Tab-separated table of C-alpha atoms in Angstrom:
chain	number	residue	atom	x	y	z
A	174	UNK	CA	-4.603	-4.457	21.465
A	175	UNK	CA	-2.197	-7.659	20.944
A	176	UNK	CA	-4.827	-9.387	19.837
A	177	UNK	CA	-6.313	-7.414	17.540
A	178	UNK	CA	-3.093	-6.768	15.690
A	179	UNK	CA	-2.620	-10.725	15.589
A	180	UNK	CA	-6.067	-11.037	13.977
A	181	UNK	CA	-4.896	-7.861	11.636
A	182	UNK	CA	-2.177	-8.934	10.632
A	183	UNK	CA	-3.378	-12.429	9.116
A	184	UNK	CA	-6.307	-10.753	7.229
A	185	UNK	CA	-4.089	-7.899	5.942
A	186	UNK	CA	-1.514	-10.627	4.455
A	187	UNK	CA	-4.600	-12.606	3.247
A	188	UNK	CA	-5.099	-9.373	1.496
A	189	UNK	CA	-2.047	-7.981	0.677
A	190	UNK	CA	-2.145	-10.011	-3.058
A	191	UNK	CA	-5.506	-10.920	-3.953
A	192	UNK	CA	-5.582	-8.023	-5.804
A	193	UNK	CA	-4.740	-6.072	-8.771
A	194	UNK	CA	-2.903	-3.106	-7.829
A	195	UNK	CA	-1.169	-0.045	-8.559
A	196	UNK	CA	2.324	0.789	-7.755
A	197	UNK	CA	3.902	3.915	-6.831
A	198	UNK	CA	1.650	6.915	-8.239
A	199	UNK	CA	2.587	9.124	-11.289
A	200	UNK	CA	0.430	11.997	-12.279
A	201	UNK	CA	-1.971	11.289	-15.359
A	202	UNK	CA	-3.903	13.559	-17.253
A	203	UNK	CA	-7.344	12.158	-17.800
A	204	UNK	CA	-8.656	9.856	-14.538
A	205	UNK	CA	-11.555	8.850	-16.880
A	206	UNK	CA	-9.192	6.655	-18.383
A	207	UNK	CA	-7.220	5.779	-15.149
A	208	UNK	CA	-7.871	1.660	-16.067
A	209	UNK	CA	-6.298	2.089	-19.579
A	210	UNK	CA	-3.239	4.952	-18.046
A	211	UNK	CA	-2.249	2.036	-15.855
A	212	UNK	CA	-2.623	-0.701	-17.939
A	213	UNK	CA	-0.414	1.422	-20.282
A	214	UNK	CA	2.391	2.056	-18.058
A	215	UNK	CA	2.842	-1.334	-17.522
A	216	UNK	CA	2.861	-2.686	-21.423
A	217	UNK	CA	5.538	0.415	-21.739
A	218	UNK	CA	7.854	-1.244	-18.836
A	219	UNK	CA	6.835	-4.668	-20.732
A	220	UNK	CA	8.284	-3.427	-23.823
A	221	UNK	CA	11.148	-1.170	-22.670
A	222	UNK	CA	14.770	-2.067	-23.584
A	223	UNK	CA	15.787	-1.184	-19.779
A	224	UNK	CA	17.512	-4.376	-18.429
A	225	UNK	CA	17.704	-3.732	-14.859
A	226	UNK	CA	20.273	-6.285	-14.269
A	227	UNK	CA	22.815	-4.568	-16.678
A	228	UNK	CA	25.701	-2.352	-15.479
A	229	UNK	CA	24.078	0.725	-17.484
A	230	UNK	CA	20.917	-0.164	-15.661
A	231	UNK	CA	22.447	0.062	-11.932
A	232	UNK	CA	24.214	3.757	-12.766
A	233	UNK	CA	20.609	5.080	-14.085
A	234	UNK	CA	18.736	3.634	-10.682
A	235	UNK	CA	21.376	5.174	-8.991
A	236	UNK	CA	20.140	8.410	-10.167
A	237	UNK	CA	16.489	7.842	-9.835
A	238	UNK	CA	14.281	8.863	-6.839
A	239	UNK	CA	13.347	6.359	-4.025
A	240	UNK	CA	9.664	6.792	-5.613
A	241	UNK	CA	10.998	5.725	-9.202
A	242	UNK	CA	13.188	3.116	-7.852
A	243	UNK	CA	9.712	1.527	-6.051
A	244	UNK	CA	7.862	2.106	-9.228
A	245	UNK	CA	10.636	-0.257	-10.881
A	246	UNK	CA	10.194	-3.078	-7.547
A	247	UNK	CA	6.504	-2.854	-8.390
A	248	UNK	CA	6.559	-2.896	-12.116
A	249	UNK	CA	8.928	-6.061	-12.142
A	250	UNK	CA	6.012	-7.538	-9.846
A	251	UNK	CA	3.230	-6.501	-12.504
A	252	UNK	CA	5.198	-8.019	-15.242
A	253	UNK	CA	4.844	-11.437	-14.053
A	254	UNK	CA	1.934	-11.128	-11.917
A	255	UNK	CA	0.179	-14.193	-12.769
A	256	UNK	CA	3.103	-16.359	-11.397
A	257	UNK	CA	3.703	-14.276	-8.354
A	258	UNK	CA	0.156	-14.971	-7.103
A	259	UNK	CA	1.507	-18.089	-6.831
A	260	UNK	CA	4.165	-17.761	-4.614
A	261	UNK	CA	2.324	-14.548	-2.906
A	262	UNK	CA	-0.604	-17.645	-2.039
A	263	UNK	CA	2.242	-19.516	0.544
A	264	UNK	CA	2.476	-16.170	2.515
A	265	UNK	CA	2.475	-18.198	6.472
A	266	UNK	CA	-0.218	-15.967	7.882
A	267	UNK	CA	0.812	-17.472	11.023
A	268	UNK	CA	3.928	-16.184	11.197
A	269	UNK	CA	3.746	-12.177	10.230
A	270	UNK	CA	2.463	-10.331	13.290
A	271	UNK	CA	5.373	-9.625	15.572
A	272	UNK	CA	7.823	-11.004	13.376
A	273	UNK	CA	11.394	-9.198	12.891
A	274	UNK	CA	11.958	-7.520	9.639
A	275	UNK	CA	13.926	-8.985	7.011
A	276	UNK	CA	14.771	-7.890	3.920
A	277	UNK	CA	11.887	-7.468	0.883
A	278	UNK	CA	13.908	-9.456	-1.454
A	279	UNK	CA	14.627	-11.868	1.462
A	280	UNK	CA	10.893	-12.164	1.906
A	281	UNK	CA	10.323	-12.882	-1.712
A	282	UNK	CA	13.361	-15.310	-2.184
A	283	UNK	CA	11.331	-17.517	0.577
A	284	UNK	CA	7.977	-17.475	-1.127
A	285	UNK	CA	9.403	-18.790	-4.377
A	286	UNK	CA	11.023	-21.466	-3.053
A	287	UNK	CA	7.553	-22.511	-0.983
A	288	UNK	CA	5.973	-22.301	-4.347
A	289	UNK	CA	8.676	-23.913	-6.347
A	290	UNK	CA	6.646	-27.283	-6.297
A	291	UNK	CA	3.797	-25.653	-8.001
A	292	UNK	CA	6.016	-24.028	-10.223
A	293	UNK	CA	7.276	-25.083	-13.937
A	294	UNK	CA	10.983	-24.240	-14.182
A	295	UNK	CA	10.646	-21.690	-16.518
A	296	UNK	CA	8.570	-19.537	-14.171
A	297	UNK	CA	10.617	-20.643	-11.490
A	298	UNK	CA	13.509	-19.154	-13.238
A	299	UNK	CA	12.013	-16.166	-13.523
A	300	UNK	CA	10.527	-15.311	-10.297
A	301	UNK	CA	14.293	-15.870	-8.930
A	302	UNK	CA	15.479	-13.317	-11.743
A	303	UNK	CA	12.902	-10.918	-10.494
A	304	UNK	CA	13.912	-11.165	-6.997
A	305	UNK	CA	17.716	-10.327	-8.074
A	306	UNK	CA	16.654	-7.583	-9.995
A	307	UNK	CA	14.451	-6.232	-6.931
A	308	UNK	CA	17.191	-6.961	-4.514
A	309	UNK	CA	19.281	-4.621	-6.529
A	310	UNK	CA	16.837	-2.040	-6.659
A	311	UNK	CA	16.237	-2.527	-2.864
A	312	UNK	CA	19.821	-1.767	-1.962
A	313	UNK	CA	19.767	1.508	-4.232
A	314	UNK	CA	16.905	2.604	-2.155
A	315	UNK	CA	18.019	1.855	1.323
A	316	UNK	CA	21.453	3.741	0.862
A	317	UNK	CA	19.316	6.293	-0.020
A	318	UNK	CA	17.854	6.120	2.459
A	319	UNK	CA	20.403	5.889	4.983
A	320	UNK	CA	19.322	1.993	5.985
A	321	UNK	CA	22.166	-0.269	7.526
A	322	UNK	CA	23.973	-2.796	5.444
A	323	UNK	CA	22.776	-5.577	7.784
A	324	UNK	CA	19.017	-4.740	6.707
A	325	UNK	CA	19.689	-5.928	3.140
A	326	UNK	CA	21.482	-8.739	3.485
A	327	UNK	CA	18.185	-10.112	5.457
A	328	UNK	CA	19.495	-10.203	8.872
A	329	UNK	CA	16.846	-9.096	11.882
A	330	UNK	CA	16.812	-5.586	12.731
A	331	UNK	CA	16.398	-4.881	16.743
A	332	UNK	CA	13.334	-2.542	17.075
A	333	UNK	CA	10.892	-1.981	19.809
A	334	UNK	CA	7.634	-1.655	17.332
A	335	UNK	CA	6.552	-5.298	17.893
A	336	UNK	CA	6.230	-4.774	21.433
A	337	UNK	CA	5.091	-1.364	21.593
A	338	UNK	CA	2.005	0.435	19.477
A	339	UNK	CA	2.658	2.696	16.089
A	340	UNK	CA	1.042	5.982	16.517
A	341	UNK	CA	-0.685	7.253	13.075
A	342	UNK	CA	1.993	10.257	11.692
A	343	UNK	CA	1.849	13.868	12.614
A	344	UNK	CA	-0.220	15.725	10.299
A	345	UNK	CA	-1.851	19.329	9.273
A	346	UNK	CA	-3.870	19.348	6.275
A	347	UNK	CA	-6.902	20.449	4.603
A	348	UNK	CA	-9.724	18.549	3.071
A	349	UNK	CA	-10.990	18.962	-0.239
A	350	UNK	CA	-13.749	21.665	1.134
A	351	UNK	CA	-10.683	23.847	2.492
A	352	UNK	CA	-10.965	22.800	5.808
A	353	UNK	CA	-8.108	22.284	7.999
A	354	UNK	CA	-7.927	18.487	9.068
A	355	UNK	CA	-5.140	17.000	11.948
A	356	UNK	CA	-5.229	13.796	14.215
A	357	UNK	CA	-7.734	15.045	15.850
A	358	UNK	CA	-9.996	13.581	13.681
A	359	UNK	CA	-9.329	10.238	15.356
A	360	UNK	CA	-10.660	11.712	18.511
A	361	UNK	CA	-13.988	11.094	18.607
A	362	UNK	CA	-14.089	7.943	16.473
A	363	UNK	CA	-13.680	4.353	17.901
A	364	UNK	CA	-11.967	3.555	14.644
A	365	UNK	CA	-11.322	5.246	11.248
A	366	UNK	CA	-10.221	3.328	7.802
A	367	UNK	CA	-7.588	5.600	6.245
A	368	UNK	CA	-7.501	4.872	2.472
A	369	UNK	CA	-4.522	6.047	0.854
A	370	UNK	CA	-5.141	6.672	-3.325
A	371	UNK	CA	-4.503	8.607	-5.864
A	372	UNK	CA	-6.485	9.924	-9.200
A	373	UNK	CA	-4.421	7.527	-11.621
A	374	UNK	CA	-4.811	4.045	-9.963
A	375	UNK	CA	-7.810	2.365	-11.295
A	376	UNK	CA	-8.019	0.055	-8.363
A	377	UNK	CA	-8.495	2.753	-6.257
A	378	UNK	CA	-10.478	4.287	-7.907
A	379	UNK	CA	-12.871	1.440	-8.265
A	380	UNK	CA	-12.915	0.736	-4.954
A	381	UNK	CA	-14.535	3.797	-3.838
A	382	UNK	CA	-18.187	2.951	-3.725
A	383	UNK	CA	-17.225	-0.048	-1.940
A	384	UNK	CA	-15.523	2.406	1.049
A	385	UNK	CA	-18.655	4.300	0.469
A	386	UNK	CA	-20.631	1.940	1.304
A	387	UNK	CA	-18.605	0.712	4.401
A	388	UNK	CA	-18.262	4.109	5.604
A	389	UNK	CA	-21.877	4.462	5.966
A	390	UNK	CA	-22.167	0.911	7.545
A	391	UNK	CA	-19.813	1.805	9.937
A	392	UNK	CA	-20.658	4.854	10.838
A	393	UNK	CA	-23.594	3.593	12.696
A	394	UNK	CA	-21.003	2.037	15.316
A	395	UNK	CA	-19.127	4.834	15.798
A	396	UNK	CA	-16.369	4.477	12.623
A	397	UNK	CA	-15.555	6.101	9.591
A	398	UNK	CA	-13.498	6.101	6.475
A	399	UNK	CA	-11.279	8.980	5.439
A	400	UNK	CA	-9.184	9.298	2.159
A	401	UNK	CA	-6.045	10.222	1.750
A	402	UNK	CA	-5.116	11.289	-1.831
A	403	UNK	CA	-1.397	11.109	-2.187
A	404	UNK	CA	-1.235	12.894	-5.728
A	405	UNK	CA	-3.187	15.943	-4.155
A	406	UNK	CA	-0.258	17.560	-2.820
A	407	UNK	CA	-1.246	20.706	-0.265
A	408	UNK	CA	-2.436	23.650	-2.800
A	409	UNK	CA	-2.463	22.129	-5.723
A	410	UNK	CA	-6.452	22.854	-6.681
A	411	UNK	CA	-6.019	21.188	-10.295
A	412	UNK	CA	-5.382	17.708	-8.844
A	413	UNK	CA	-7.574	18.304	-6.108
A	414	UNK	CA	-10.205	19.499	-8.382
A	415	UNK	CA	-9.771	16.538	-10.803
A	416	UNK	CA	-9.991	14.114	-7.383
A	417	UNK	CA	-13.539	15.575	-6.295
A	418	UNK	CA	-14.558	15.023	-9.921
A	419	UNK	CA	-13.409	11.374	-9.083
A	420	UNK	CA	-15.004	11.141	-6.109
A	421	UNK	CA	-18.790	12.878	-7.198
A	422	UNK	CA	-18.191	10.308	-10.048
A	423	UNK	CA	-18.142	7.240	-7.715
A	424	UNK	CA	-20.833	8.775	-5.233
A	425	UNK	CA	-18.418	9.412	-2.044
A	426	UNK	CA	-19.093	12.018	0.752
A	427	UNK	CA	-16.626	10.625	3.442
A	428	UNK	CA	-13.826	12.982	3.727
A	429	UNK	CA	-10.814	13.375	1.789
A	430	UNK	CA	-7.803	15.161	2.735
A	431	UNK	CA	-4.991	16.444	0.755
A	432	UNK	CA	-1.053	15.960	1.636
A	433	UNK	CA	1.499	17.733	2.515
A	434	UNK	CA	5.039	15.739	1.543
A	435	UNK	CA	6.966	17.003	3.964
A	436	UNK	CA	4.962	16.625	7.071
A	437	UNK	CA	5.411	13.419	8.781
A	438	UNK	CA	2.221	11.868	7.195
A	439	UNK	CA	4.048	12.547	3.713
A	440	UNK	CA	7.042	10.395	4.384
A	441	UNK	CA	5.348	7.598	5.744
A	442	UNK	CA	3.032	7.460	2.765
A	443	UNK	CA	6.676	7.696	1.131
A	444	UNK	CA	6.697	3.744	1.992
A	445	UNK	CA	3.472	2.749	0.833
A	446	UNK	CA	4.574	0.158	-2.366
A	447	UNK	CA	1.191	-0.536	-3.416
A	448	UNK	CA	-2.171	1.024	-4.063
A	449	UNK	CA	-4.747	1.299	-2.871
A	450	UNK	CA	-3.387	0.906	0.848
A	451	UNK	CA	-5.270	1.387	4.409
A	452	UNK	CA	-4.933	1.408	7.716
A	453	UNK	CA	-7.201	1.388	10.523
A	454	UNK	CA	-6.683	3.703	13.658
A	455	UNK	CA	-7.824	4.371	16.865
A	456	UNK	CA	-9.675	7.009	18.493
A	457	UNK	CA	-5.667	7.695	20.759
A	458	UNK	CA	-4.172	8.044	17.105
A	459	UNK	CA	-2.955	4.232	17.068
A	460	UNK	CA	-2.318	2.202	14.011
A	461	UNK	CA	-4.143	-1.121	14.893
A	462	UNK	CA	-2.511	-3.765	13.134
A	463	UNK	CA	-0.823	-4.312	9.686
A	464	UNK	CA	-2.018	-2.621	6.573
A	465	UNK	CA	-4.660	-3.758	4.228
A	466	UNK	CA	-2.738	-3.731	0.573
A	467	UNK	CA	-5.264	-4.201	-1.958
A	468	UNK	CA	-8.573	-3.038	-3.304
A	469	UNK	CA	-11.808	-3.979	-1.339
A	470	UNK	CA	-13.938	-3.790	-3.889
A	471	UNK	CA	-14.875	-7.858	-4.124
A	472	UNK	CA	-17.600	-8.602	-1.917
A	473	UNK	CA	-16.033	-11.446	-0.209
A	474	UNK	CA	-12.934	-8.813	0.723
A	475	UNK	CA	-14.858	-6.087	1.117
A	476	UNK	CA	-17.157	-8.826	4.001
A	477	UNK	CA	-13.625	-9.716	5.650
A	478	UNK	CA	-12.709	-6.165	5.871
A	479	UNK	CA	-16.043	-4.950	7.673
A	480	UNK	CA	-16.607	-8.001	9.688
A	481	UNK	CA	-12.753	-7.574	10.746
A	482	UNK	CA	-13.615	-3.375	11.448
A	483	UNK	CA	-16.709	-4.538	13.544
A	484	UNK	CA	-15.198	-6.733	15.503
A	485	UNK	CA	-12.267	-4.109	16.603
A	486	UNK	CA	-15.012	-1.690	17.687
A	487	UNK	CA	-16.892	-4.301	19.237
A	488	UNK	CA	-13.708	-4.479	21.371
A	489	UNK	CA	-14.334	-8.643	20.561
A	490	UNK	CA	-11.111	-9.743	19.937
């Protein structure tokens, strides 16, 4: 199991920002415009007179929800995207499995500066005035949290999770059918992608045939894929009935489960920064490796992804 979350890890950072992605989720109206919705949000940030970095600024995050306050992080990302590829493309792959936390502005801060070279000034400028402004935002959110002090000044955090193995959240749902879904749908699978998306993030959305597809490659060794749709809270049939519209749309059958935000499941998709997001577990309900941030909708990610999945059931590395 070491070994496959070294060999996880790597591909998940190699990943993590190759992609065009979504940030926290807010509810839209019309998915067959999810592409244009998102794209929209983002010009609307673009053009907003909301300095972040202004006293006015820090008393209105101060009233915003941890989900808003990531939609901000993520936003300030998509502004300059373009320029953060290029510090996102020193990432050491080497280094991230079993490393000790630090800090996500901390993180950041380091991959400008191994970009900086490859950098004019002007964007180098501004990928350090981005990190400031997400630092801010970060410590808003982890007194919200209730996260020690240390945490955001970058120190390491002691925590037993590099040595010891995640276990996939608690969970009673349903799926989009009505019937009731738990962890013991891991059971009898040697390993299951879990997608987490929602109806307004065209990158999730587009990636769907592509999860099709590798669902029903997969499935032929003993895997499978399962959605998790993080707008479709528990009951709510007009989301979930816009979602299975969604789904029909893009030709999926694997299952799809709805969430309930206050199980445990529901706060740890709480920390998911960027859609779409998966995971891969285990038929004993363990998360193998890092997550896979990003769409897999590329063939050459989608052939990393599957070759990575059939390796892990192979038991090969």
């Amino acid at each position: 199991m070491k070994n496959k979350k070294l060999q996880i890890s790597a591909l998940a950072l190699a990943l993590a920002f190759t992609f065009v992605g979504c940030g926290k989720k807010e509810n839209t109206e019309n998915s067959t415009s999810n592409k244009t919705s998102v794209e929209s949000k983002v010009n609307d940030k673009e053009n907003a007179k909301d300095n972040l970095s202004s006293d006015k600024s820090s008393m209105d995050s101060n009233d915003q929800s941890v989900d808003d306050l990531m939609q901000k992080q993520n936003d300030i990302l998509q502004k300059h995207d373009k320029q953060w590829q290029v510090a996102f493309s020193k990432a050491d792959k080497s280094k991230i499995a079993g490393e000790p936390d630090v800090s996500y502005d901390a993180y950041l801060l380091d991959l400008v500066e191994k970009s900086k070279d490859e950098l004019s000034k002007e964007d180098y400028d501004l990928l350090k005035k981005d990190v400031e402004e997400i630092g801010k935002i970060e410590k808003i959110i982890n007194k919200k949290k209730g996260i020690d002090e240390q945490f955001n000044k970058g120190k390491k955090k002691e925590s037993a999770s590099t040595k010891e193995l995640k276990l996939f959240p608690e969970f009673k749902s349903k799926d989009f059918d009505g019937n009731e879904v738990t962890k013991e749908i891991f059971k009898d699978k040697k390993l299951t992608l879990v997608n987490f998306w929602f109806n307004g993030c065209a990158p999730c959305v587009g990636e769907i045939p592509r999860l099709q597809k590798l669902n029903d490659e997969i499935e032929k060794m003993g895997g499978q894929v399962i959605g998790i749709n993080t707008e479709a809270k528990a009951g709510d049939e007009e989301i979930i009935k816009e979602a299975k519209k969604i789904l029909k749309k893009q030709g999926a059958t694997y299952k799809n489960i709805s969430l309930d935000p206050d199980s445990e499941l529901g706060k740890y998709a709480e920390q998911i920064m960027s859609y779409p997001t998966s995971v891969l577990v285990d038929s004993d309900g363990n998360i193998v490796g890092d997550p896979i941030v990003g769409a897999i909708d590329k063939k050459d990610t989608y052939n990393k992804v599957k070759t990575m999945i059939e390796k892990i059931i192979k038991d090969e590395i």
